[in-house]
């Protein structure tokens, strides 16, 4: 559910939002980190380029606007779970 040039996991956005909600039922989540940008690879040495090309999956070229739209859609699904909107709240800061 994200366009990146690194391995972004095997969970659908809905599954991650569900898991965050489950965590909130028994814990107070105070921070979250969402990474999902595509950055052009740059290498200082040939060995780095070789390792990256060998280790990372080959991805087709993606238009920046399309990648931004896909990543924004994932963020829009996860943000309510991360910010505790419409979720069970154990932190005492319900607004």
Tab-separated table of C-alpha atoms in Angstrom, residues 8-83:
chain	number	residue	atom	x	y	z
A	8	UNK	CA	7.843	-1.935	2.771
A	9	UNK	CA	6.519	-5.054	4.447
A	10	UNK	CA	3.684	-7.436	3.800
A	11	UNK	CA	0.764	-5.905	5.701
A	12	UNK	CA	-2.111	-4.018	4.136
A	13	UNK	CA	-2.783	-0.544	5.484
A	14	UNK	CA	-6.070	-1.711	7.010
A	15	UNK	CA	-4.216	-4.472	8.899
A	16	UNK	CA	-1.732	-1.980	10.355
A	17	UNK	CA	-4.539	0.376	11.415
A	18	UNK	CA	-6.338	-2.569	13.061
A	19	UNK	CA	-3.159	-3.606	14.918
A	20	UNK	CA	-2.590	-0.056	16.183
A	21	UNK	CA	-6.172	-0.021	17.451
A	22	UNK	CA	-5.612	-3.316	19.275
A	23	UNK	CA	-2.424	-1.958	20.858
A	24	UNK	CA	-4.317	1.117	22.028
A	25	UNK	CA	-6.757	-1.085	23.928
A	26	UNK	CA	-4.005	-2.038	26.376
A	27	UNK	CA	-1.332	0.597	26.000
A	28	UNK	CA	-0.845	4.310	25.574
A	29	UNK	CA	0.874	4.928	22.241
A	30	UNK	CA	2.841	8.161	22.474
A	31	UNK	CA	4.558	8.218	19.064
A	32	UNK	CA	4.505	6.711	15.615
A	33	UNK	CA	6.658	6.789	12.524
A	34	UNK	CA	5.444	6.430	8.968
A	35	UNK	CA	8.098	6.221	6.277
A	36	UNK	CA	7.070	5.891	2.679
A	37	UNK	CA	9.033	8.123	0.388
A	38	UNK	CA	10.774	7.178	-2.824
A	39	UNK	CA	14.239	8.614	-3.132
A	40	UNK	CA	16.583	8.278	-6.068
A	41	UNK	CA	19.491	6.032	-5.106
A	42	UNK	CA	22.913	7.649	-4.900
A	43	UNK	CA	26.095	5.702	-4.195
A	44	UNK	CA	29.548	6.883	-3.232
A	45	UNK	CA	31.269	3.636	-4.239
A	46	UNK	CA	30.788	0.829	-6.764
A	47	UNK	CA	30.500	-1.688	-3.922
A	48	UNK	CA	27.487	0.178	-2.534
A	49	UNK	CA	25.797	0.174	-5.937
A	50	UNK	CA	26.469	-3.548	-6.359
A	51	UNK	CA	25.084	-4.379	-2.908
A	52	UNK	CA	21.971	-2.261	-3.459
A	53	UNK	CA	21.258	-3.726	-6.889
A	54	UNK	CA	21.778	-7.248	-5.593
A	55	UNK	CA	19.830	-6.830	-2.345
A	56	UNK	CA	16.832	-4.679	-3.315
A	57	UNK	CA	13.902	-5.755	-5.471
A	58	UNK	CA	13.764	-4.390	-9.000
A	59	UNK	CA	10.939	-1.878	-9.185
A	60	UNK	CA	9.419	-0.295	-12.269
A	61	UNK	CA	9.714	3.446	-12.669
A	62	UNK	CA	6.895	5.324	-10.962
A	63	UNK	CA	5.745	8.866	-11.613
A	64	UNK	CA	6.345	11.037	-8.545
A	65	UNK	CA	2.735	12.263	-8.518
A	66	UNK	CA	1.388	8.687	-8.565
A	67	UNK	CA	3.726	7.621	-5.739
A	68	UNK	CA	2.679	10.650	-3.699
A	69	UNK	CA	-1.028	9.833	-4.228
A	70	UNK	CA	-0.604	6.182	-3.187
A	71	UNK	CA	1.461	7.088	-0.123
A	72	UNK	CA	-0.988	9.830	0.871
A	73	UNK	CA	-3.883	7.348	0.683
A	74	UNK	CA	-2.005	5.039	3.091
A	75	UNK	CA	-1.317	7.933	5.457
A	76	UNK	CA	-4.984	8.959	5.358
A	77	UNK	CA	-5.942	5.428	6.480
A	78	UNK	CA	-3.322	5.237	9.248
A	79	UNK	CA	-3.494	8.765	10.666
A	80	UNK	CA	-6.766	8.241	12.582
A	81	UNK	CA	-5.319	5.158	14.301
A	82	UNK	CA	-2.080	6.925	15.164
A	83	UNK	CA	-3.793	10.044	16.476
